[in-house]
Amino acid sequence: MKPCIVFVGPDFAYENLNVQFSSKVHLVHPDATQQDVAKAMTGAVAFLDASMKVHLTNDMFANSPDICIISCATTGSDHIDREVLDKRGVQVRTLREDLDLLMNLTPAAELSWGLLMACARKIPSALEHIRSGSWNRELFPGIMIKGKQLGIVGCGRIGGWMARYANAFGAEVVGYDPYQEVLPENVRRVSLEELFEQSDFISAHVHLTEDTKEMLGAKLFNRIKPGAIFINTSRSGICDEDALLSVLLSGRLGGAGLDVLNGEPDISGSPLIAYARTHDNLIITPHCGGFSPDAVKLVCDRAMGKIMDKLNL
């Protein structure tokens, strides 16, 4: 009998993996709900996660005694409980260990820059204006990026790409990253406080850890340069969303572009969603930064390779 592997992710990625590996493993593709995933896991030996939509709980792992590896086609794994896995010595592998692959994956950085430009040029509200049958450009004054300052919080892979994009647009770039001894080319190191006080655009690219949880809080947002634009495509937990909403409501923050929200995918009670329904200066996308079929296939292949190695297949 072929070993069973549970895959949670997009259909096209499942089909691609099934073509490659169906001769050696039985790949199961449940709906991305806790109930369906938990049921599929009970007889599986491995789990490949390419969605992060389902919170994988200790109870789910306790009822899946044969699981020997969790392989994530993502850099984040904060949706996975570890207590049961740690007791059993089960590894949780992520793309953070695959720098050779990650350095050439740009979709998350591209979305970050796209959100920055969409906020600076008010693109979504201009589109809605045209759809309504109107034509008045004076309602949509844009911010010229050339000559402005971009502050990057977290100057790793994605932050490095953001610095390149900003340089190409003629912007000055400053960065804050206590873990990087050398910052990307043409990035000037500043304190986090200086970055918020001086930058016209701020883009956050930080992994969520105990050290980074709500690192961007009220004290910083209250010091943000008036009219600045804030971008977060990393993890919602690094940002105090109440503080962010406060500076949006006060008008101190010019705009924001977010690809992540607390509680996602259940965002029905999100105050930021409620704000975005009635205000044009907040753009929210559904955590789609890394969702490009070209990139997803590559990362799923890499994650699957780790499982095959673990199973000696």
mmCIF file of C-alpha atoms in Angstrom:
data_model
loop_
_atom_site.group_PDB
_atom_site.id
_atom_site.type_symbol
_atom_site.label_atom_id
_atom_site.label_comp_id
_atom_site.label_asym_id
_atom_site.label_seq_id
_atom_site.Cartn_x
_atom_site.Cartn_y
_atom_site.Cartn_z
ATOM 1 C CA MET A 1 0.000 0.000 0.000
ATOM 2 C CA LYS A 2 1.323 3.419 -0.943
ATOM 3 C CA PRO A 3 1.873 5.889 1.905
ATOM 4 C CA CYS A 4 -0.812 8.551 2.250
ATOM 5 C CA ILE A 5 0.147 12.229 2.126
ATOM 6 C CA VAL A 6 -2.340 15.013 2.797
ATOM 7 C CA PHE A 7 -2.001 18.096 0.603
ATOM 8 C CA VAL A 8 -3.831 21.337 1.353
ATOM 9 C CA GLY A 9 -3.426 23.938 -1.348
ATOM 10 C CA PRO A 10 -4.646 25.014 -4.787
ATOM 11 C CA ASP A 11 -6.039 22.491 -7.252
ATOM 12 C CA PHE A 12 -3.429 23.188 -9.926
ATOM 13 C CA ALA A 13 -0.610 22.450 -7.482
ATOM 14 C CA TYR A 14 -2.266 19.202 -6.400
ATOM 15 C CA GLU A 15 -2.639 18.109 -10.009
ATOM 16 C CA ASN A 16 1.003 18.928 -10.706
ATOM 17 C CA LEU A 17 2.191 16.922 -7.687
ATOM 18 C CA ASN A 18 -0.115 14.020 -8.460
ATOM 19 C CA VAL A 19 1.303 13.685 -11.963
ATOM 20 C CA GLN A 20 4.830 13.549 -10.569
ATOM 21 C CA PHE A 21 4.397 11.370 -7.486
ATOM 22 C CA SER A 22 1.234 9.243 -7.817
ATOM 23 C CA SER A 23 3.278 6.149 -8.659
ATOM 24 C CA LYS A 24 4.915 6.254 -5.222
ATOM 25 C CA VAL A 25 2.405 7.889 -2.867
ATOM 26 C CA HIS A 26 -1.331 8.345 -2.432
ATOM 27 C CA LEU A 27 -1.914 12.089 -2.403
ATOM 28 C CA VAL A 28 -5.127 13.191 -0.667
ATOM 29 C CA HIS A 29 -6.537 16.665 -1.330
ATOM 30 C CA PRO A 30 -9.291 17.556 1.178
ATOM 31 C CA ASP A 31 -11.198 20.813 1.280
ATOM 32 C CA ALA A 32 -9.426 23.434 3.372
ATOM 33 C CA THR A 33 -11.658 23.052 6.426
ATOM 34 C CA GLN A 34 -10.617 21.760 9.829
ATOM 35 C CA GLN A 35 -13.161 18.951 9.711
ATOM 36 C CA ASP A 36 -12.120 17.637 6.296
ATOM 37 C CA VAL A 37 -8.409 18.038 6.934
ATOM 38 C CA ALA A 38 -8.614 16.328 10.337
ATOM 39 C CA LYS A 39 -10.436 13.371 8.781
ATOM 40 C CA ALA A 40 -7.862 13.033 5.997
ATOM 41 C CA MET A 41 -4.937 13.224 8.428
ATOM 42 C CA THR A 42 -5.947 10.209 10.525
ATOM 43 C CA GLY A 43 -4.420 7.707 8.109
ATOM 44 C CA ALA A 44 -1.628 9.855 6.693
ATOM 45 C CA VAL A 45 2.124 9.719 7.223
ATOM 46 C CA ALA A 46 2.882 13.264 6.052
ATOM 47 C CA PHE A 47 1.240 16.635 5.552
ATOM 48 C CA LEU A 48 2.087 19.168 2.854
ATOM 49 C CA ASP A 49 0.615 22.609 3.510
ATOM 50 C CA ALA A 50 0.495 25.179 0.738
ATOM 51 C CA SER A 51 -2.422 27.239 2.001
ATOM 52 C CA MET A 52 -2.116 28.180 5.710
ATOM 53 C CA LYS A 53 -5.933 28.370 5.714
ATOM 54 C CA VAL A 54 -6.401 25.658 8.333
ATOM 55 C CA HIS A 55 -5.215 25.908 11.924
ATOM 56 C CA LEU A 56 -3.525 22.565 12.569
ATOM 57 C CA THR A 57 -4.245 21.815 16.220
ATOM 58 C CA ASN A 58 -2.703 19.537 18.826
ATOM 59 C CA ASP A 59 -5.905 17.465 18.810
ATOM 60 C CA MET A 60 -5.600 16.911 15.070
ATOM 61 C CA PHE A 61 -2.048 15.635 15.493
ATOM 62 C CA ALA A 62 -2.988 13.499 18.498
ATOM 63 C CA ASN A 63 -5.515 11.738 16.265
ATOM 64 C CA SER A 64 -2.932 11.286 13.489
ATOM 65 C CA PRO A 65 -0.312 9.028 15.096
ATOM 66 C CA ASP A 66 1.444 8.113 11.842
ATOM 67 C CA ILE A 67 2.303 11.672 10.779
ATOM 68 C CA CYS A 68 6.106 11.851 10.685
ATOM 69 C CA ILE A 69 6.722 15.156 8.899
ATOM 70 C CA ILE A 70 4.957 18.448 8.207
ATOM 71 C CA SER A 71 6.301 20.222 5.141
ATOM 72 C CA CYS A 72 5.141 23.770 4.427
ATOM 73 C CA ALA A 73 5.383 25.373 1.006
ATOM 74 C CA THR A 74 5.499 28.688 2.868
ATOM 75 C CA THR A 75 7.948 30.550 5.062
ATOM 76 C CA GLY A 76 5.440 30.860 7.901
ATOM 77 C CA SER A 77 4.192 28.109 10.200
ATOM 78 C CA ASP A 78 2.487 30.006 13.019
ATOM 79 C CA HIS A 79 -0.798 28.244 12.165
ATOM 80 C CA ILE A 80 0.618 24.927 13.394
ATOM 81 C CA ASP A 81 0.432 23.858 17.054
ATOM 82 C CA ARG A 82 3.695 22.268 18.164
ATOM 83 C CA GLU A 83 3.138 20.584 21.540
ATOM 84 C CA VAL A 84 2.150 17.128 20.276
ATOM 85 C CA LEU A 85 4.582 17.284 17.358
ATOM 86 C CA ASP A 86 7.488 18.245 19.613
ATOM 87 C CA LYS A 87 6.754 15.381 22.017
ATOM 88 C CA ARG A 88 6.821 12.944 19.098
ATOM 89 C CA GLY A 89 9.878 14.506 17.503
ATOM 90 C CA VAL A 90 8.012 15.372 14.302
ATOM 91 C CA GLN A 91 9.761 17.973 12.179
ATOM 92 C CA VAL A 92 7.987 21.019 10.777
ATOM 93 C CA ARG A 93 9.885 22.038 7.655
ATOM 94 C CA THR A 94 9.363 25.423 5.983
ATOM 95 C CA LEU A 95 10.825 27.382 3.095
ATOM 96 C CA ARG A 96 12.864 29.491 5.498
ATOM 97 C CA GLU A 97 15.558 26.831 5.105
ATOM 98 C CA ASP A 98 15.518 27.136 1.300
ATOM 99 C CA LEU A 99 17.250 30.427 0.647
ATOM 100 C CA ASP A 100 18.510 29.247 -2.728
ATOM 101 C CA LEU A 101 14.906 28.948 -3.900
ATOM 102 C CA LEU A 102 13.469 31.911 -2.022
ATOM 103 C CA MET A 103 15.929 34.474 -3.324
ATOM 104 C CA ASN A 104 14.447 34.114 -6.793
ATOM 105 C CA LEU A 105 10.791 34.152 -5.733
ATOM 106 C CA THR A 106 9.412 37.665 -6.108
ATOM 107 C CA PRO A 107 5.568 37.526 -6.028
ATOM 108 C CA ALA A 108 5.233 38.728 -2.411
ATOM 109 C CA ALA A 109 7.586 41.635 -3.045
ATOM 110 C CA GLU A 110 5.786 42.460 -6.282
ATOM 111 C CA LEU A 111 2.430 42.621 -4.498
ATOM 112 C CA SER A 112 3.975 44.799 -1.777
ATOM 113 C CA TRP A 113 5.194 47.258 -4.385
ATOM 114 C CA GLY A 114 1.877 47.060 -6.196
ATOM 115 C CA LEU A 115 0.018 47.975 -3.004
ATOM 116 C CA LEU A 116 2.398 50.870 -2.439
ATOM 117 C CA MET A 117 1.751 52.221 -5.920
ATOM 118 C CA ALA A 118 -1.991 51.597 -5.696
ATOM 119 C CA CYS A 119 -2.125 53.617 -2.472
ATOM 120 C CA ALA A 120 0.124 56.377 -3.803
ATOM 121 C CA ARG A 121 -1.933 56.786 -6.984
ATOM 122 C CA LYS A 122 -5.362 55.923 -5.530
ATOM 123 C CA ILE A 123 -5.867 53.335 -8.262
ATOM 124 C CA PRO A 124 -8.797 51.341 -6.781
ATOM 125 C CA SER A 125 -10.895 54.427 -6.025
ATOM 126 C CA ALA A 126 -10.075 55.911 -9.444
ATOM 127 C CA LEU A 127 -11.294 52.694 -11.055
ATOM 128 C CA GLU A 128 -14.543 52.799 -9.080
ATOM 129 C CA HIS A 129 -14.943 56.434 -10.110
ATOM 130 C CA ILE A 130 -14.709 55.470 -13.791
ATOM 131 C CA ARG A 131 -17.046 52.508 -13.333
ATOM 132 C CA SER A 132 -19.650 54.916 -11.983
ATOM 133 C CA GLY A 133 -19.515 56.833 -15.268
ATOM 134 C CA SER A 134 -17.521 59.794 -13.957
ATOM 135 C CA TRP A 135 -14.307 61.392 -15.232
ATOM 136 C CA ASN A 136 -12.625 63.865 -12.882
ATOM 137 C CA ARG A 137 -8.904 63.411 -12.382
ATOM 138 C CA GLU A 138 -8.721 66.215 -9.823
ATOM 139 C CA LEU A 139 -10.276 63.869 -7.275
ATOM 140 C CA PHE A 140 -7.209 61.613 -7.424
ATOM 141 C CA PRO A 141 -3.991 63.568 -6.814
ATOM 142 C CA GLY A 142 -1.096 61.124 -6.768
ATOM 143 C CA ILE A 143 2.109 60.991 -4.759
ATOM 144 C CA MET A 144 5.283 61.048 -6.863
ATOM 145 C CA ILE A 145 7.567 58.267 -5.616
ATOM 146 C CA LYS A 146 10.781 59.723 -7.041
ATOM 147 C CA GLY A 147 12.573 61.691 -4.347
ATOM 148 C CA LYS A 148 10.505 60.235 -1.505
ATOM 149 C CA GLN A 149 11.773 57.940 1.248
ATOM 150 C CA LEU A 150 10.829 54.289 1.679
ATOM 151 C CA GLY A 151 11.384 52.769 5.116
ATOM 152 C CA ILE A 152 11.734 48.988 5.135
ATOM 153 C CA VAL A 153 11.100 47.094 8.370
ATOM 154 C CA GLY A 154 12.861 43.775 7.897
ATOM 155 C CA CYS A 155 15.564 43.882 5.245
ATOM 156 C CA GLY A 156 15.761 40.234 4.278
ATOM 157 C CA ARG A 157 14.729 38.676 0.986
ATOM 158 C CA ILE A 158 11.492 40.579 0.340
ATOM 159 C CA GLY A 159 12.785 43.767 1.907
ATOM 160 C CA GLY A 160 15.783 43.544 -0.403
ATOM 161 C CA TRP A 161 13.558 43.343 -3.475
ATOM 162 C CA MET A 162 11.543 46.315 -2.217
ATOM 163 C CA ALA A 163 14.769 48.302 -1.926
ATOM 164 C CA ARG A 164 15.614 47.472 -5.557
ATOM 165 C CA TYR A 165 12.184 48.555 -6.757
ATOM 166 C CA ALA A 166 12.429 51.800 -4.788
ATOM 167 C CA ASN A 167 15.878 52.537 -6.194
ATOM 168 C CA ALA A 168 14.547 51.966 -9.707
ATOM 169 C CA PHE A 169 11.835 54.559 -9.021
ATOM 170 C CA GLY A 170 14.341 57.078 -7.694
ATOM 171 C CA ALA A 171 13.379 56.861 -4.022
ATOM 172 C CA GLU A 172 15.733 56.968 -1.056
ATOM 173 C CA VAL A 173 15.643 53.834 1.103
ATOM 174 C CA VAL A 174 16.217 53.421 4.826
ATOM 175 C CA GLY A 175 15.935 50.183 6.746
ATOM 176 C CA TYR A 176 15.560 48.696 10.192
ATOM 177 C CA ASP A 177 16.685 45.140 10.855
ATOM 178 C CA PRO A 178 18.554 44.175 14.044
ATOM 179 C CA TYR A 179 19.257 40.692 12.669
ATOM 180 C CA GLN A 180 20.977 41.707 9.426
ATOM 181 C CA GLU A 181 24.590 42.771 9.861
ATOM 182 C CA VAL A 182 24.716 44.037 6.283
ATOM 183 C CA LEU A 183 21.700 45.751 4.755
ATOM 184 C CA PRO A 184 20.877 45.575 1.036
ATOM 185 C CA GLU A 185 22.728 47.890 -1.318
ATOM 186 C CA ASN A 186 21.711 51.556 -1.124
ATOM 187 C CA VAL A 187 19.781 51.060 2.140
ATOM 188 C CA ARG A 188 20.734 53.342 5.031
ATOM 189 C CA ARG A 189 20.319 51.890 8.515
ATOM 190 C CA VAL A 190 18.123 53.845 10.950
ATOM 191 C CA SER A 191 16.298 53.153 14.194
ATOM 192 C CA LEU A 192 12.691 52.008 14.051
ATOM 193 C CA GLU A 193 11.578 55.319 15.533
ATOM 194 C CA GLU A 194 13.512 57.303 12.938
ATOM 195 C CA LEU A 195 12.078 55.154 10.176
ATOM 196 C CA PHE A 196 8.494 55.912 11.227
ATOM 197 C CA GLU A 197 9.155 59.605 11.762
ATOM 198 C CA GLN A 198 10.958 60.204 8.453
ATOM 199 C CA SER A 199 9.562 57.816 5.837
ATOM 200 C CA ASP A 200 6.923 58.678 3.253
ATOM 201 C CA PHE A 201 6.276 54.976 2.700
ATOM 202 C CA ILE A 202 6.768 52.161 5.227
ATOM 203 C CA SER A 203 6.770 48.504 4.219
ATOM 204 C CA ALA A 204 6.969 45.671 6.768
ATOM 205 C CA HIS A 205 8.577 42.320 5.961
ATOM 206 C CA VAL A 206 9.023 40.532 9.279
ATOM 207 C CA HIS A 207 8.487 36.952 10.429
ATOM 208 C CA LEU A 208 6.046 36.601 13.332
ATOM 209 C CA THR A 209 7.841 35.503 16.498
ATOM 210 C CA GLU A 210 7.497 36.255 20.202
ATOM 211 C CA ASP A 211 10.001 39.074 19.682
ATOM 212 C CA THR A 212 8.123 40.633 16.761
ATOM 213 C CA LYS A 213 4.544 40.257 18.020
ATOM 214 C CA GLU A 214 2.905 43.702 17.785
ATOM 215 C CA MET A 215 6.330 45.301 17.387
ATOM 216 C CA LEU A 216 4.581 48.002 15.374
ATOM 217 C CA GLY A 217 2.335 49.498 18.023
ATOM 218 C CA ALA A 218 0.659 52.712 19.091
ATOM 219 C CA LYS A 219 3.876 54.478 20.121
ATOM 220 C CA LEU A 220 5.282 54.070 16.621
ATOM 221 C CA PHE A 221 2.081 54.777 14.705
ATOM 222 C CA ASN A 222 1.533 57.946 16.726
ATOM 223 C CA ARG A 223 4.984 59.113 15.577
ATOM 224 C CA ILE A 224 4.480 58.235 11.916
ATOM 225 C CA LYS A 225 5.158 60.966 9.397
ATOM 226 C CA PRO A 226 1.845 62.702 8.600
ATOM 227 C CA GLY A 227 0.463 61.492 5.286
ATOM 228 C CA ALA A 228 2.703 58.415 5.136
ATOM 229 C CA ILE A 229 1.563 55.164 3.543
ATOM 230 C CA PHE A 230 1.951 51.864 5.417
ATOM 231 C CA ILE A 231 2.258 48.451 3.726
ATOM 232 C CA ASN A 232 2.136 45.062 5.466
ATOM 233 C CA THR A 233 2.265 41.810 3.507
ATOM 234 C CA SER A 234 4.100 39.722 6.110
ATOM 235 C CA ARG A 235 1.993 38.766 9.155
ATOM 236 C CA SER A 236 -0.805 40.698 10.812
ATOM 237 C CA GLY A 237 0.498 39.787 14.258
ATOM 238 C CA ILE A 238 3.500 42.093 13.941
ATOM 239 C CA CYS A 239 1.162 45.080 13.873
ATOM 240 C CA ASP A 240 -1.241 46.449 16.478
ATOM 241 C CA GLU A 241 -4.310 46.696 14.246
ATOM 242 C CA ASP A 242 -6.153 48.928 16.723
ATOM 243 C CA ALA A 243 -3.285 51.423 16.592
ATOM 244 C CA LEU A 244 -3.227 51.244 12.797
ATOM 245 C CA LEU A 245 -6.956 51.885 12.620
ATOM 246 C CA SER A 246 -6.606 54.796 15.035
ATOM 247 C CA VAL A 247 -4.130 56.673 12.829
ATOM 248 C CA LEU A 248 -6.270 55.962 9.770
ATOM 249 C CA LEU A 249 -9.320 57.388 11.516
ATOM 250 C CA SER A 250 -7.417 60.438 12.750
ATOM 251 C CA GLY A 251 -6.101 61.167 9.256
ATOM 252 C CA ARG A 252 -2.472 61.095 10.363
ATOM 253 C CA LEU A 253 -1.824 58.042 8.181
ATOM 254 C CA GLY A 254 -2.356 58.830 4.520
ATOM 255 C CA GLY A 255 -3.167 55.282 3.508
ATOM 256 C CA ALA A 256 -2.409 51.614 3.995
ATOM 257 C CA GLY A 257 -2.145 48.468 1.918
ATOM 258 C CA LEU A 258 -2.563 45.145 3.734
ATOM 259 C CA ASP A 259 -2.359 41.555 2.549
ATOM 260 C CA VAL A 260 -2.793 40.127 6.053
ATOM 261 C CA LEU A 261 -5.389 40.533 8.807
ATOM 262 C CA ASN A 262 -5.905 39.205 12.307
ATOM 263 C CA GLY A 263 -8.264 36.230 12.319
ATOM 264 C CA GLU A 264 -8.015 35.529 8.600
ATOM 265 C CA PRO A 265 -9.668 33.904 6.755
ATOM 266 C CA ASP A 266 -12.623 34.734 9.052
ATOM 267 C CA ILE A 267 -12.574 38.504 8.693
ATOM 268 C CA SER A 268 -16.279 39.132 9.265
ATOM 269 C CA GLY A 269 -15.659 41.009 12.510
ATOM 270 C CA SER A 270 -12.527 42.883 11.449
ATOM 271 C CA PRO A 271 -12.652 46.625 12.224
ATOM 272 C CA LEU A 272 -10.237 47.212 9.340
ATOM 273 C CA ILE A 273 -12.597 45.513 6.894
ATOM 274 C CA ALA A 274 -15.418 47.696 8.184
ATOM 275 C CA TYR A 275 -13.238 50.789 7.691
ATOM 276 C CA ALA A 276 -12.250 49.746 4.159
ATOM 277 C CA ARG A 277 -15.904 49.456 3.136
ATOM 278 C CA THR A 278 -16.410 53.181 3.639
ATOM 279 C CA HIS A 279 -12.939 54.666 3.062
ATOM 280 C CA ASP A 280 -10.760 54.777 -0.043
ATOM 281 C CA ASN A 281 -7.363 54.990 1.675
ATOM 282 C CA LEU A 282 -7.200 51.374 2.870
ATOM 283 C CA ILE A 283 -6.586 48.585 0.351
ATOM 284 C CA ILE A 284 -6.862 44.996 1.581
ATOM 285 C CA THR A 285 -6.032 41.861 -0.405
ATOM 286 C CA PRO A 286 -6.727 38.241 0.727
ATOM 287 C CA HIS A 287 -3.196 37.136 1.711
ATOM 288 C CA CYS A 288 -2.363 36.493 -1.930
ATOM 289 C CA GLY A 289 1.182 37.874 -1.932
ATOM 290 C CA GLY A 290 2.850 34.551 -2.642
ATOM 291 C CA PHE A 291 0.013 33.198 -4.758
ATOM 292 C CA SER A 292 1.406 32.998 -8.256
ATOM 293 C CA PRO A 293 1.007 29.634 -10.003
ATOM 294 C CA ASP A 294 4.572 29.777 -11.314
ATOM 295 C CA ALA A 295 5.946 30.239 -7.806
ATOM 296 C CA VAL A 296 3.470 27.912 -6.078
ATOM 297 C CA LYS A 297 4.473 24.980 -8.266
ATOM 298 C CA LEU A 298 8.139 25.546 -7.448
ATOM 299 C CA VAL A 299 7.633 25.750 -3.690
ATOM 300 C CA CYS A 300 5.281 22.755 -3.629
ATOM 301 C CA ASP A 301 7.834 20.675 -5.509
ATOM 302 C CA ARG A 302 10.487 21.638 -2.953
ATOM 303 C CA ALA A 303 8.206 20.887 0.004
ATOM 304 C CA MET A 304 7.218 17.539 -1.507
ATOM 305 C CA GLY A 305 10.866 16.669 -2.023
ATOM 306 C CA LYS A 306 11.448 16.936 1.729
ATOM 307 C CA ILE A 307 8.621 14.494 2.371
ATOM 308 C CA MET A 308 9.942 12.031 -0.190
ATOM 309 C CA ASP A 309 13.388 12.219 1.393
ATOM 310 C CA LYS A 310 11.904 11.577 4.845
ATOM 311 C CA LEU A 311 10.015 8.543 3.521
ATOM 312 C CA ASN A 312 13.089 7.334 1.592
ATOM 313 C CA LEU A 313 11.104 7.267 -1.640
#
